[in-house]
Each structure stands twice: as structure tokens, then as C-alpha cells.
PDB file of C-alpha atoms and ligand atoms in Angstrom:
ATOM      1  CA  MET E   1       0.000   0.000   0.000  1.00  0.00           C
ATOM      2  CA  THR E   2       1.548   3.285  -1.099  1.00  0.00           C
ATOM      3  CA  ILE E   3       0.154   6.576   0.123  1.00  0.00           C
ATOM      4  CA  GLY E   4       0.481   9.565  -2.202  1.00  0.00           C
ATOM      5  CA  ILE E   5       0.251  13.108  -0.861  1.00  0.00           C
ATOM      6  CA  VAL E   6      -0.388  15.687  -3.576  1.00  0.00           C
ATOM      7  CA  GLY E   7       0.731  19.091  -2.289  1.00  0.00           C
ATOM      8  CA  CYS E   8       3.350  18.595   0.396  1.00  0.00           C
ATOM      9  CA  GLY E   9       2.825  21.932   2.140  1.00  0.00           C
ATOM     10  CA  ASN E  10       1.874  22.695   5.744  1.00  0.00           C
ATOM     11  CA  LEU E  11      -0.833  20.067   6.045  1.00  0.00           C
ATOM     12  CA  GLY E  12       0.586  17.563   3.523  1.00  0.00           C
ATOM     13  CA  PHE E  13       3.930  17.509   5.319  1.00  0.00           C
ATOM     14  CA  SER E  14       2.183  17.161   8.703  1.00  0.00           C
ATOM     15  CA  LEU E  15       0.356  14.096   7.368  1.00  0.00           C
ATOM     16  CA  LEU E  16       3.591  12.684   5.971  1.00  0.00           C
ATOM     17  CA  ASN E  17       5.359  13.149   9.304  1.00  0.00           C
ATOM     18  CA  GLY E  18       2.497  11.578  11.239  1.00  0.00           C
ATOM     19  CA  ILE E  19       2.315   8.541   8.953  1.00  0.00           C
ATOM     20  CA  ARG E  20       6.079   8.115   9.174  1.00  0.00           C
ATOM     21  CA  LEU E  21       6.058   8.514  12.981  1.00  0.00           C
ATOM     22  CA  LYS E  22       3.441   5.783  13.303  1.00  0.00           C
ATOM     23  CA  ASP E  23       4.940   3.321  10.851  1.00  0.00           C
ATOM     24  CA  GLU E  24       8.313   3.725   9.224  1.00  0.00           C
ATOM     25  CA  ASN E  25       7.579   0.932   6.741  1.00  0.00           C
ATOM     26  CA  VAL E  26       4.675   2.636   4.950  1.00  0.00           C
ATOM     27  CA  GLU E  27       5.619   3.716   1.443  1.00  0.00           C
ATOM     28  CA  ILE E  28       4.858   7.381   0.846  1.00  0.00           C
ATOM     29  CA  ILE E  29       5.250   9.526  -2.216  1.00  0.00           C
ATOM     30  CA  ALA E  30       4.629  13.267  -1.918  1.00  0.00           C
ATOM     31  CA  SER E  31       4.500  15.931  -4.600  1.00  0.00           C
ATOM     32  CA  LYS E  32       5.162  19.625  -4.790  1.00  0.00           C
ATOM     33  CA  ARG E  33       6.284  21.714  -7.737  1.00  0.00           C
ATOM     34  CA  SER E  34       9.517  22.572  -5.995  1.00  0.00           C
ATOM     35  CA  ILE E  35      10.963  19.659  -3.987  1.00  0.00           C
ATOM     36  CA  LYS E  36      14.507  20.925  -3.385  1.00  0.00           C
ATOM     37  CA  GLU E  37      13.805  21.500   0.308  1.00  0.00           C
ATOM     38  CA  PHE E  38      13.053  17.787   0.755  1.00  0.00           C
ATOM     39  CA  ALA E  39      16.238  16.442  -0.901  1.00  0.00           C
ATOM     40  CA  HIS E  40      17.673  15.385   2.467  1.00  0.00           C
ATOM     41  CA  LEU E  41      14.506  13.414   3.306  1.00  0.00           C
ATOM     42  CA  GLN E  42      14.395  11.286   0.136  1.00  0.00           C
ATOM     43  CA  SER E  43      14.605   7.573   0.991  1.00  0.00           C
ATOM     44  CA  PRO E  44      13.446   4.310  -0.595  1.00  0.00           C
ATOM     45  CA  LYS E  45      10.215   4.531   1.482  1.00  0.00           C
ATOM     46  CA  THR E  46       9.701   8.301   1.252  1.00  0.00           C
ATOM     47  CA  LEU E  47       9.835   9.726  -2.232  1.00  0.00           C
ATOM     48  CA  PHE E  48       9.355  13.330  -3.227  1.00  0.00           C
ATOM     49  CA  THR E  49       8.445  14.171  -6.785  1.00  0.00           C
ATOM     50  CA  ALA E  50       7.439  17.192  -8.821  1.00  0.00           C
ATOM     51  CA  SER E  51       5.435  14.875 -11.108  1.00  0.00           C
ATOM     52  CA  ASN E  52       1.809  14.268 -10.173  1.00  0.00           C
ATOM     53  CA  PRO E  53       1.365  11.570 -12.863  1.00  0.00           C
ATOM     54  CA  GLU E  54       4.281   9.641 -11.288  1.00  0.00           C
ATOM     55  CA  LEU E  55       2.672  10.001  -7.839  1.00  0.00           C
ATOM     56  CA  ILE E  56      -0.714   8.809  -9.093  1.00  0.00           C
ATOM     57  CA  LYS E  57       0.754   5.790 -10.870  1.00  0.00           C
ATOM     58  CA  LYS E  58       2.709   4.719  -7.769  1.00  0.00           C
ATOM     59  CA  SER E  59      -0.035   5.307  -5.161  1.00  0.00           C
ATOM     60  CA  ASP E  60      -3.028   3.346  -3.891  1.00  0.00           C
ATOM     61  CA  ILE E  61      -4.435   6.013  -1.588  1.00  0.00           C
ATOM     62  CA  ILE E  62      -4.101   9.562  -2.929  1.00  0.00           C
ATOM     63  CA  ILE E  63      -4.480  12.390  -0.425  1.00  0.00           C
ATOM     64  CA  ILE E  64      -5.038  15.732  -2.128  1.00  0.00           C
ATOM     65  CA  ALA E  65      -3.577  18.447   0.123  1.00  0.00           C
ATOM     66  CA  LEU E  66      -3.551  21.264  -2.427  1.00  0.00           C
ATOM     67  CA  LYS E  67      -4.987  24.707  -1.871  1.00  0.00           C
ATOM     68  CA  PRO E  68      -8.730  24.491  -2.603  1.00  0.00           C
ATOM     69  CA  TYR E  69      -8.421  26.543  -5.816  1.00  0.00           C
ATOM     70  CA  ASN E  70      -5.947  23.970  -7.236  1.00  0.00           C
ATOM     71  CA  VAL E  71      -7.961  20.805  -6.571  1.00  0.00           C
ATOM     72  CA  ILE E  72     -10.341  20.721  -9.528  1.00  0.00           C
ATOM     73  CA  SER E  73      -7.655  21.723 -12.056  1.00  0.00           C
ATOM     74  CA  PHE E  74      -5.389  18.994 -10.616  1.00  0.00           C
ATOM     75  CA  LEU E  75      -8.133  16.383 -11.096  1.00  0.00           C
ATOM     76  CA  ASN E  76      -8.941  17.689 -14.547  1.00  0.00           C
ATOM     77  CA  GLU E  77      -5.328  17.708 -15.735  1.00  0.00           C
ATOM     78  CA  ASN E  78      -4.565  14.248 -14.348  1.00  0.00           C
ATOM     79  CA  LYS E  79      -7.808  12.326 -14.722  1.00  0.00           C
ATOM     80  CA  GLN E  80      -6.344  10.004 -17.378  1.00  0.00           C
ATOM     81  CA  TYR E  81      -3.940   8.561 -14.784  1.00  0.00           C
ATOM     82  CA  PHE E  82      -6.623   7.658 -12.239  1.00  0.00           C
ATOM     83  CA  ASP E  83      -7.985   4.130 -11.968  1.00  0.00           C
ATOM     84  CA  SER E  84     -11.173   3.582  -9.951  1.00  0.00           C
ATOM     85  CA  GLU E  85     -10.181   0.005  -9.014  1.00  0.00           C
ATOM     86  CA  LYS E  86      -6.717   0.924  -7.766  1.00  0.00           C
ATOM     87  CA  HIS E  87      -7.106   4.387  -6.339  1.00  0.00           C
ATOM     88  CA  THR E  88      -8.887   5.715  -3.288  1.00  0.00           C
ATOM     89  CA  ILE E  89      -8.973   9.497  -3.360  1.00  0.00           C
ATOM     90  CA  VAL E  90      -9.121  11.614  -0.220  1.00  0.00           C
ATOM     91  CA  SER E  91      -9.262  15.386  -0.384  1.00  0.00           C
ATOM     92  CA  VAL E  92      -8.345  17.382   2.681  1.00  0.00           C
ATOM     93  CA  ALA E  93      -9.037  20.692   0.928  1.00  0.00           C
ATOM     94  CA  SER E  94     -11.650  22.864   2.549  1.00  0.00           C
ATOM     95  CA  GLY E  95     -14.743  23.744   0.562  1.00  0.00           C
ATOM     96  CA  ILE E  96     -14.292  21.320  -2.345  1.00  0.00           C
ATOM     97  CA  THR E  97     -17.305  19.040  -2.295  1.00  0.00           C
ATOM     98  CA  LEU E  98     -17.575  15.339  -3.019  1.00  0.00           C
ATOM     99  CA  LYS E  99     -19.985  16.246  -5.826  1.00  0.00           C
ATOM    100  CA  GLU E 100     -17.457  18.596  -7.463  1.00  0.00           C
ATOM    101  CA  MET E 101     -14.748  15.941  -7.312  1.00  0.00           C
ATOM    102  CA  GLY E 102     -17.157  13.269  -8.552  1.00  0.00           C
ATOM    103  CA  ALA E 103     -18.057  15.500 -11.511  1.00  0.00           C
ATOM    104  CA  GLU E 104     -14.385  15.505 -12.570  1.00  0.00           C
ATOM    105  CA  LEU E 105     -13.634  11.848 -11.914  1.00  0.00           C
ATOM    106  CA  GLY E 106     -16.910  10.048 -12.596  1.00  0.00           C
ATOM    107  CA  ASP E 107     -19.287   8.208 -10.304  1.00  0.00           C
ATOM    108  CA  ASN E 108     -17.328   4.955 -10.242  1.00  0.00           C
ATOM    109  CA  PHE E 109     -14.665   6.489  -7.971  1.00  0.00           C
ATOM    110  CA  ASP E 110     -14.746   6.172  -4.198  1.00  0.00           C
ATOM    111  CA  VAL E 111     -13.977   9.695  -3.088  1.00  0.00           C
ATOM    112  CA  PHE E 112     -13.527  10.851   0.499  1.00  0.00           C
ATOM    113  CA  ARG E 113     -13.210  14.202   2.200  1.00  0.00           C
ATOM    114  CA  ALA E 114     -11.167  14.389   5.357  1.00  0.00           C
ATOM    115  CA  MET E 115     -10.516  17.368   7.594  1.00  0.00           C
ATOM    116  CA  PRO E 116      -7.500  16.722   9.808  1.00  0.00           C
ATOM    117  CA  ASN E 117      -5.368  19.316  11.542  1.00  0.00           C
ATOM    118  CA  THR E 118      -1.631  19.918  11.743  1.00  0.00           C
ATOM    119  CA  ALA E 119      -1.400  17.890  14.972  1.00  0.00           C
ATOM    120  CA  ALA E 120      -1.471  14.909  12.582  1.00  0.00           C
ATOM    121  CA  SER E 121       2.305  15.378  12.525  1.00  0.00           C
ATOM    122  CA  VAL E 122       2.423  14.199  16.160  1.00  0.00           C
ATOM    123  CA  ASN E 123      -0.449  11.688  15.767  1.00  0.00           C
ATOM    124  CA  GLU E 124      -2.890  13.891  17.725  1.00  0.00           C
ATOM    125  CA  SER E 125      -5.206  15.139  14.973  1.00  0.00           C
ATOM    126  CA  ILE E 126      -8.968  15.029  15.088  1.00  0.00           C
ATOM    127  CA  THR E 127     -10.055  14.133  11.567  1.00  0.00           C
ATOM    128  CA  ALA E 128     -13.616  14.472  10.315  1.00  0.00           C
ATOM    129  CA  ILE E 129     -14.399  12.183   7.362  1.00  0.00           C
ATOM    130  CA  SER E 130     -17.250  12.124   4.825  1.00  0.00           C
ATOM    131  CA  LEU E 131     -17.546   9.948   1.780  1.00  0.00           C
ATOM    132  CA  LYS E 132     -19.283   9.526  -1.551  1.00  0.00           C
ATOM    133  CA  ASN E 133     -19.850   5.907  -2.567  1.00  0.00           C
ATOM    134  CA  ASP E 134     -18.008   3.032  -1.040  1.00  0.00           C
ATOM    135  CA  HIS E 135     -18.171   0.523  -3.867  1.00  0.00           C
ATOM    136  CA  LEU E 136     -14.994  -1.168  -2.732  1.00  0.00           C
ATOM    137  CA  ASN E 137     -15.471  -0.988   1.068  1.00  0.00           C
ATOM    138  CA  ARG E 138     -12.561   1.348   1.570  1.00  0.00           C
ATOM    139  CA  GLU E 139     -14.116   3.444   4.308  1.00  0.00           C
ATOM    140  CA  LYS E 140     -12.568   1.207   6.955  1.00  0.00           C
ATOM    141  CA  ALA E 141      -9.074   1.615   5.468  1.00  0.00           C
ATOM    142  CA  ILE E 142      -9.421   5.404   5.327  1.00  0.00           C
ATOM    143  CA  ILE E 143     -10.677   5.570   8.913  1.00  0.00           C
ATOM    144  CA  GLU E 144      -7.766   3.354   9.972  1.00  0.00           C
ATOM    145  CA  LEU E 145      -5.305   5.606   8.183  1.00  0.00           C
ATOM    146  CA  PHE E 146      -6.561   8.729   9.949  1.00  0.00           C
ATOM    147  CA  ASN E 147      -6.975   6.853  13.256  1.00  0.00           C
ATOM    148  CA  SER E 148      -3.240   6.281  13.069  1.00  0.00           C
ATOM    149  CA  LEU E 149      -2.853  10.088  13.028  1.00  0.00           C
ATOM    150  CA  GLY E 150      -5.112  10.722  16.038  1.00  0.00           C
ATOM    151  CA  GLU E 151      -8.880  10.364  16.403  1.00  0.00           C
ATOM    152  CA  THR E 152     -11.540  10.280  13.677  1.00  0.00           C
ATOM    153  CA  ILE E 153     -15.236  11.007  13.405  1.00  0.00           C
ATOM    154  CA  VAL E 154     -17.446  10.281  10.391  1.00  0.00           C
ATOM    155  CA  ILE E 155     -19.813  13.177   9.673  1.00  0.00           C
ATOM    156  CA  ASP E 156     -22.340  14.233   7.107  1.00  0.00           C
ATOM    157  CA  GLU E 157     -20.688  16.342   4.418  1.00  0.00           C
ATOM    158  CA  THR E 158     -22.964  19.282   5.268  1.00  0.00           C
ATOM    159  CA  LEU E 159     -20.970  19.633   8.520  1.00  0.00           C
ATOM    160  CA  MET E 160     -17.542  19.636   6.842  1.00  0.00           C
ATOM    161  CA  GLU E 161     -17.161  23.426   7.013  1.00  0.00           C
ATOM    162  CA  SER E 162     -18.051  23.372  10.714  1.00  0.00           C
ATOM    163  CA  ALA E 163     -15.442  20.646  11.243  1.00  0.00           C
ATOM    164  CA  THR E 164     -12.891  22.794   9.417  1.00  0.00           C
ATOM    165  CA  ILE E 165     -13.513  25.696  11.780  1.00  0.00           C
ATOM    166  CA  VAL E 166     -13.688  23.815  15.069  1.00  0.00           C
ATOM    167  CA  GLY E 167     -11.026  21.170  14.345  1.00  0.00           C
ATOM    168  CA  ALA E 168      -8.560  22.557  11.787  1.00  0.00           C
ATOM    169  CA  CYS E 169      -8.715  26.300  12.568  1.00  0.00           C
ATOM    170  CA  GLY E 170      -9.253  25.254  16.188  1.00  0.00           C
ATOM    171  CA  ILE E 171      -5.549  24.489  16.504  1.00  0.00           C
ATOM    172  CA  ALA E 172      -4.825  28.199  15.934  1.00  0.00           C
ATOM    173  CA  TYR E 173      -7.452  29.339  18.441  1.00  0.00           C
ATOM    174  CA  VAL E 174      -6.033  27.038  21.131  1.00  0.00           C
ATOM    175  CA  LEU E 175      -2.463  28.122  20.358  1.00  0.00           C
ATOM    176  CA  ARG E 176      -3.415  31.783  20.634  1.00  0.00           C
ATOM    177  CA  PHE E 177      -5.062  31.015  23.987  1.00  0.00           C
ATOM    178  CA  MET E 178      -1.845  29.296  25.050  1.00  0.00           C
ATOM    179  CA  ARG E 179       0.231  32.264  23.948  1.00  0.00           C
ATOM    180  CA  ALA E 180      -1.877  34.545  26.136  1.00  0.00           C
ATOM    181  CA  MET E 181      -1.494  32.204  29.096  1.00  0.00           C
ATOM    182  CA  ILE E 182       2.276  32.123  28.572  1.00  0.00           C
ATOM    183  CA  GLN E 183       2.368  35.919  28.513  1.00  0.00           C
ATOM    184  CA  GLY E 184       0.393  35.970  31.763  1.00  0.00           C
ATOM    185  CA  GLY E 185       2.819  33.429  33.215  1.00  0.00           C
ATOM    186  CA  ILE E 186       5.762  35.663  32.358  1.00  0.00           C
ATOM    187  CA  GLU E 187       4.028  38.613  33.967  1.00  0.00           C
ATOM    188  CA  VAL E 188       3.703  36.680  37.240  1.00  0.00           C
ATOM    189  CA  GLY E 189       7.323  35.608  37.305  1.00  0.00           C
ATOM    190  CA  PHE E 190       8.295  32.790  34.952  1.00  0.00           C
ATOM    191  CA  ASP E 191      10.741  32.957  32.073  1.00  0.00           C
ATOM    192  CA  ALA E 192       9.175  32.188  28.675  1.00  0.00           C
ATOM    193  CA  LYS E 193      10.537  28.638  28.494  1.00  0.00           C
ATOM    194  CA  THR E 194       9.226  27.645  31.923  1.00  0.00           C
ATOM    195  CA  ALA E 195       5.873  29.363  31.319  1.00  0.00           C
ATOM    196  CA  THR E 196       5.558  27.493  27.992  1.00  0.00           C
ATOM    197  CA  LYS E 197       6.258  24.174  29.700  1.00  0.00           C
ATOM    198  CA  ILE E 198       3.699  24.811  32.454  1.00  0.00           C
ATOM    199  CA  VAL E 199       1.028  26.010  30.012  1.00  0.00           C
ATOM    200  CA  SER E 200       1.577  23.190  27.489  1.00  0.00           C
ATOM    201  CA  GLN E 201       1.274  20.457  30.093  1.00  0.00           C
ATOM    202  CA  THR E 202      -1.696  22.199  31.738  1.00  0.00           C
ATOM    203  CA  VAL E 203      -3.572  22.375  28.412  1.00  0.00           C
ATOM    204  CA  LYS E 204      -2.699  18.739  27.688  1.00  0.00           C
ATOM    205  CA  GLY E 205      -3.836  17.760  31.191  1.00  0.00           C
ATOM    206  CA  ALA E 206      -7.111  19.685  30.907  1.00  0.00           C
ATOM    207  CA  ALA E 207      -7.869  17.993  27.569  1.00  0.00           C
ATOM    208  CA  GLN E 208      -6.984  14.602  29.010  1.00  0.00           C
ATOM    209  CA  LEU E 209      -9.358  15.130  31.957  1.00  0.00           C
ATOM    210  CA  ILE E 210     -12.264  15.666  29.575  1.00  0.00           C
ATOM    211  CA  ILE E 211     -11.211  12.788  27.324  1.00  0.00           C
ATOM    212  CA  THR E 212     -10.628  10.321  30.175  1.00  0.00           C
ATOM    213  CA  ASN E 213     -13.462  11.342  32.508  1.00  0.00           C
ATOM    214  CA  GLY E 214     -16.019  12.162  29.799  1.00  0.00           C
ATOM    215  CA  THR E 215     -17.018  15.185  31.872  1.00  0.00           C
ATOM    216  CA  HIS E 216     -18.222  18.649  30.858  1.00  0.00           C
ATOM    217  CA  PRO E 217     -15.475  21.288  31.298  1.00  0.00           C
ATOM    218  CA  GLU E 218     -17.568  23.163  33.875  1.00  0.00           C
ATOM    219  CA  GLU E 219     -17.665  20.056  36.083  1.00  0.00           C
ATOM    220  CA  GLU E 220     -13.849  19.991  36.135  1.00  0.00           C
ATOM    221  CA  ILE E 221     -13.772  23.777  36.687  1.00  0.00           C
ATOM    222  CA  ASP E 222     -15.991  23.352  39.766  1.00  0.00           C
ATOM    223  CA  LYS E 223     -13.274  21.126  41.262  1.00  0.00           C
ATOM    224  CA  VAL E 224     -10.687  23.932  41.162  1.00  0.00           C
ATOM    225  CA  THR E 225     -12.786  26.942  42.096  1.00  0.00           C
ATOM    226  CA  THR E 226     -12.726  27.351  45.873  1.00  0.00           C
ATOM    227  CA  PRO E 227     -15.454  29.771  47.080  1.00  0.00           C
ATOM    228  CA  LYS E 228     -13.935  33.253  47.363  1.00  0.00           C
ATOM    229  CA  GLY E 229     -10.700  31.785  45.965  1.00  0.00           C
ATOM    230  CA  CYS E 230      -8.188  33.073  43.444  1.00  0.00           C
ATOM    231  CA  THR E 231      -9.341  30.849  40.521  1.00  0.00           C
ATOM    232  CA  ILE E 232     -12.933  32.031  40.470  1.00  0.00           C
ATOM    233  CA  VAL E 233     -12.042  35.721  40.714  1.00  0.00           C
ATOM    234  CA  GLY E 234      -9.621  35.321  37.803  1.00  0.00           C
ATOM    235  CA  LEU E 235     -12.143  33.384  35.730  1.00  0.00           C
ATOM    236  CA  ASN E 236     -14.899  35.900  36.380  1.00  0.00           C
ATOM    237  CA  GLU E 237     -12.565  38.767  35.483  1.00  0.00           C
ATOM    238  CA  MET E 238     -11.843  36.998  32.167  1.00  0.00           C
ATOM    239  CA  GLU E 239     -15.568  36.629  31.536  1.00  0.00           C
ATOM    240  CA  HIS E 240     -16.194  40.324  32.378  1.00  0.00           C
ATOM    241  CA  SER E 241     -13.659  41.064  29.622  1.00  0.00           C
ATOM    242  CA  GLY E 242     -15.533  38.839  27.176  1.00  0.00           C
ATOM    243  CA  PHE E 243     -13.410  35.661  27.197  1.00  0.00           C
ATOM    244  CA  SER E 244     -16.051  33.066  26.218  1.00  0.00           C
ATOM    245  CA  SER E 245     -17.883  35.579  24.073  1.00  0.00           C
ATOM    246  CA  ALA E 246     -14.713  36.449  22.123  1.00  0.00           C
ATOM    247  CA  LEU E 247     -14.048  32.781  21.373  1.00  0.00           C
ATOM    248  CA  ILE E 248     -17.597  32.054  20.276  1.00  0.00           C
ATOM    249  CA  LYS E 249     -17.725  35.198  18.130  1.00  0.00           C
ATOM    250  CA  GLY E 250     -14.385  34.278  16.532  1.00  0.00           C
ATOM    251  CA  ILE E 251     -15.601  30.781  15.678  1.00  0.00           C
ATOM    252  CA  VAL E 252     -18.834  32.121  14.176  1.00  0.00           C
ATOM    253  CA  THR E 253     -16.918  34.782  12.175  1.00  0.00           C
ATOM    254  CA  SER E 254     -14.576  32.125  10.756  1.00  0.00           C
ATOM    255  CA  TYR E 255     -17.607  30.010   9.876  1.00  0.00           C
ATOM    256  CA  GLU E 256     -19.343  32.891   8.125  1.00  0.00           C
ATOM    257  CA  LYS E 257     -16.166  33.498   6.107  1.00  0.00           C
ATOM    258  CA  ILE E 258     -15.813  29.858   5.011  1.00  0.00           C
ATOM    259  CA  GLU E 259     -19.512  29.691   4.109  1.00  0.00           C
ATOM    260  CA  LYS E 260     -19.184  32.739   1.822  1.00  0.00           C
ATOM    261  CA  LYS E 261     -16.352  31.178  -0.245  1.00  0.00           C
TER     262      LYS E 261
HETATM  263  N1  NAP I 301      -2.950  24.060   7.086  1.00  0.00           N
HETATM  264  C1  NAP I 301      -3.906  23.498   7.813  1.00  0.00           C
HETATM  265  O1  NAP I 301      -3.888  23.534   9.045  1.00  0.00           O
HETATM  266  C2  NAP I 301      -5.029  22.758   7.129  1.00  0.00           C
HETATM  267  C3  NAP I 301      -5.915  21.994   7.918  1.00  0.00           C
HETATM  268  C4  NAP I 301      -6.940  21.305   7.282  1.00  0.00           C
HETATM  269  C5  NAP I 301      -7.076  21.384   5.920  1.00  0.00           C
HETATM  270  N2  NAP I 301      -6.240  22.140   5.178  1.00  0.00           N
HETATM  271  C6  NAP I 301      -6.386  22.152   3.733  1.00  0.00           C
HETATM  272  O2  NAP I 301      -5.200  21.597   3.188  1.00  0.00           O
HETATM  273  C7  NAP I 301      -4.917  22.217   1.932  1.00  0.00           C
HETATM  274  C8  NAP I 301      -3.466  22.683   1.925  1.00  0.00           C
HETATM  275  O3  NAP I 301      -3.304  23.685   2.903  1.00  0.00           O
HETATM  276  P1  NAP I 301      -1.853  24.086   3.390  1.00  0.00           P
HETATM  277  O4  NAP I 301      -2.053  25.019   4.503  1.00  0.00           O
HETATM  278  O5  NAP I 301      -1.042  22.845   3.614  1.00  0.00           O
HETATM  279  O6  NAP I 301      -1.336  24.864   2.094  1.00  0.00           O
HETATM  280  P2  NAP I 301       0.140  24.988   1.555  1.00  0.00           P
HETATM  281  O7  NAP I 301       1.106  24.976   2.686  1.00  0.00           O
HETATM  282  O8  NAP I 301       0.150  26.112   0.590  1.00  0.00           O
HETATM  283  O9  NAP I 301       0.336  23.598   0.747  1.00  0.00           O
HETATM  284  C9  NAP I 301      -0.062  23.400  -0.574  1.00  0.00           C
HETATM  285  C10 NAP I 301       1.129  22.830  -1.310  1.00  0.00           C
HETATM  286  O10 NAP I 301       0.714  22.490  -2.631  1.00  0.00           O
HETATM  287  C11 NAP I 301       1.868  22.618  -3.473  1.00  0.00           C
HETATM  288  N3  NAP I 301       1.382  22.678  -4.843  1.00  0.00           N
HETATM  289  C12 NAP I 301       0.822  23.726  -5.505  1.00  0.00           C
HETATM  290  N4  NAP I 301       0.470  23.338  -6.754  1.00  0.00           N
HETATM  291  C13 NAP I 301       0.829  22.038  -6.873  1.00  0.00           C
HETATM  292  C14 NAP I 301       0.696  21.075  -7.904  1.00  0.00           C
HETATM  293  N5  NAP I 301       0.160  21.367  -9.094  1.00  0.00           N
HETATM  294  N6  NAP I 301       1.145  19.822  -7.661  1.00  0.00           N
HETATM  295  C15 NAP I 301       1.699  19.476  -6.475  1.00  0.00           C
HETATM  296  N7  NAP I 301       1.834  20.341  -5.451  1.00  0.00           N
HETATM  297  C16 NAP I 301       1.405  21.602  -5.657  1.00  0.00           C
HETATM  298  C17 NAP I 301       2.575  23.875  -2.977  1.00  0.00           C
HETATM  299  O11 NAP I 301       3.972  23.797  -3.162  1.00  0.00           O
HETATM  300  P3  NAP I 301       4.658  24.307  -4.530  1.00  0.00           P
HETATM  301  O12 NAP I 301       4.264  25.731  -4.680  1.00  0.00           O
HETATM  302  O13 NAP I 301       6.137  24.066  -4.320  1.00  0.00           O
HETATM  303  O14 NAP I 301       4.103  23.425  -5.579  1.00  0.00           O
HETATM  304  C18 NAP I 301       2.276  23.819  -1.459  1.00  0.00           C
HETATM  305  O15 NAP I 301       3.382  23.302  -0.741  1.00  0.00           O
HETATM  306  C19 NAP I 301      -5.908  23.353   1.743  1.00  0.00           C
HETATM  307  O16 NAP I 301      -6.878  22.952   0.819  1.00  0.00           O
HETATM  308  C20 NAP I 301      -6.525  23.542   3.114  1.00  0.00           C
HETATM  309  O17 NAP I 301      -7.886  23.883   3.037  1.00  0.00           O
HETATM  310  C21 NAP I 301      -5.197  22.816   5.747  1.00  0.00           C
END
């Protein structure tokens, strides 16, 4: 089984790294118009090419990680190399629908959409998956592939834009939140490196509490807010300044933007 990644940019390279981290024996071929930067990474099991036809011919699963505006032209220019029996096609591009891809390739292709995030590079992505047709029962293989890069959920395609905002853009929202916490940590006495370490492990721990205990965040918050204590006054001050509201408004604004495209 060879996995092809068309468009080895930010997300494509994250996927490549995550697949490699999980299993060094998987054969991967990744494309980009300029591959000079990857010369030192070329190996018998990890090929980089500037030729999409070569990638398609060598791959079984083809992950399209191009910018959305390049996806349809890529399919159009290369459709003669695709084989519906051999190839499973997964697009991770936002906004390109299964119908649009099916219109280029034909209805006999099993086409998937997946929305991972850059934490795939450390096998901690959440990937939302939708599919069109599953003539050859490949859904399980695609779910397994993305399970190896973190967690997966299968969703209706109508929710793909929402998944893009909450899961893929979500990484940026959480990182900005972390940056603010680190800045606060510096203000109360830590150097940047120590503050980063404390904040990173605290965010990881908070996420793990919810994942392991299956609790609502507020239930875990109740456990650390002593009446009249320092946590609750800080939290309430954040809320007076619009903390939750700012996050919700940001998510809705991102969603409105993606919907308009
Ligand atoms: N970044 C994220 O966090 C994220 C998360 C979820 C989904 N996505 C989706 O993933 C897709 C890629 O996003 P990105 O942020 O990774 O963009 P990106 O960094 O710009 O990656 C796209 C890559 O495609 C390459 N490329 C352009 N034309 C090509 C062609 N004809 N053949 C082969 N490669 C080509 C570009 O390199 P050259 O110019 O050298 O060819 C570039 O490295 C987008 O559709 C986005 O919606 C991104």
C-alpha cells in the first residue's frame, strides 16, 4: 500500500510526518512543484516528486492536500492517470465538495473528504471524514489511516465546514489562547521557556481530563474553584472582559467566512 500526498505543504507535510512517525515501513510519495527543500529526506520509502502523474501511478491512496483553488484543475489535468479500481482518493481541501470531485472523476470512484489538523504530525489530529460511494469498502481503510494520526469522526458532508472551523482552525485558536497564558505566566514571574512548559502540560492535562473522565469542562472547573478563591475571581474577570464571548464570536466569524467562499 503506497500513500500519495499531492501538495506537500503545511498540512501535507504534517500528514507525511504523522504517517512516518506511526509506521516507518509505509511507502509514501509526496509531490510539490519545488521539492529541493526535501532532498535530504528522500529515501526508498519516502519519495518526493514534482510529477503528479508519477505520484498517481505509484499510489493506492491519494491524499489531495492542495490549496482548494488547485484541486479541480489537478483532477482535470490528471484524470487520465486515475484508476477507480486501484485508487482511493481523499481530499483534505476545505470547501471542495464530493460532488465537485465526482463530476471531474466520474461516479465509479470512491472519493472521500477528510478534515485533519496539523497535529497529525504528532499523531494527535482530530479528523472528520465524509464519503461519496463506497463501492470497494474502503471506508474502513481510510478511517484506519486517519486513526493512526489521532482520532476520527465520520460526519455528514454538510458539517464539513463546521469541522474545518472547530477542528482545523481550532488548533490556531487554542495556540493563541496558550500564547496569552504564557504571557500571563511571564508577567507573574516565569521565564518564557518555563511558562511554555507549564502552560503546554496544563492544556494537555485539561484535555486529558475531559477525554478520560467524559465530563463537561464546567464540572472539572468546579473542582478547582474554591469559594472566594483566586481561581474564580480570575475566571470571572476573564468573563467580564468577554473571554467566552470572544471565542464564540471568533468561531462564528470564521464560519461565516468559510460559508461565503
Ligand atoms: N494548514 C492546515 O492547518 C489545514 C488543515 C486542514 C485542511 N487544510 C487544507 O489543506 C490544503 C493545503 O493547505 P496548506 O495550509 O497545507 O497549504 P500549503 O502549505 O500552501 O500547501 C499546498 C502545497 O501544494 C503545493 N502545490 C501547488 N500546486 C501544486 C501542484 N500542481 N502539484 C503538487 N503540489 C502543488 C505547494 O507547493 P509548490 O508551490 O512548491 O508546488 C504547497 O506546498 C488546503 O486545501 C486547506 O484547506 C489545511
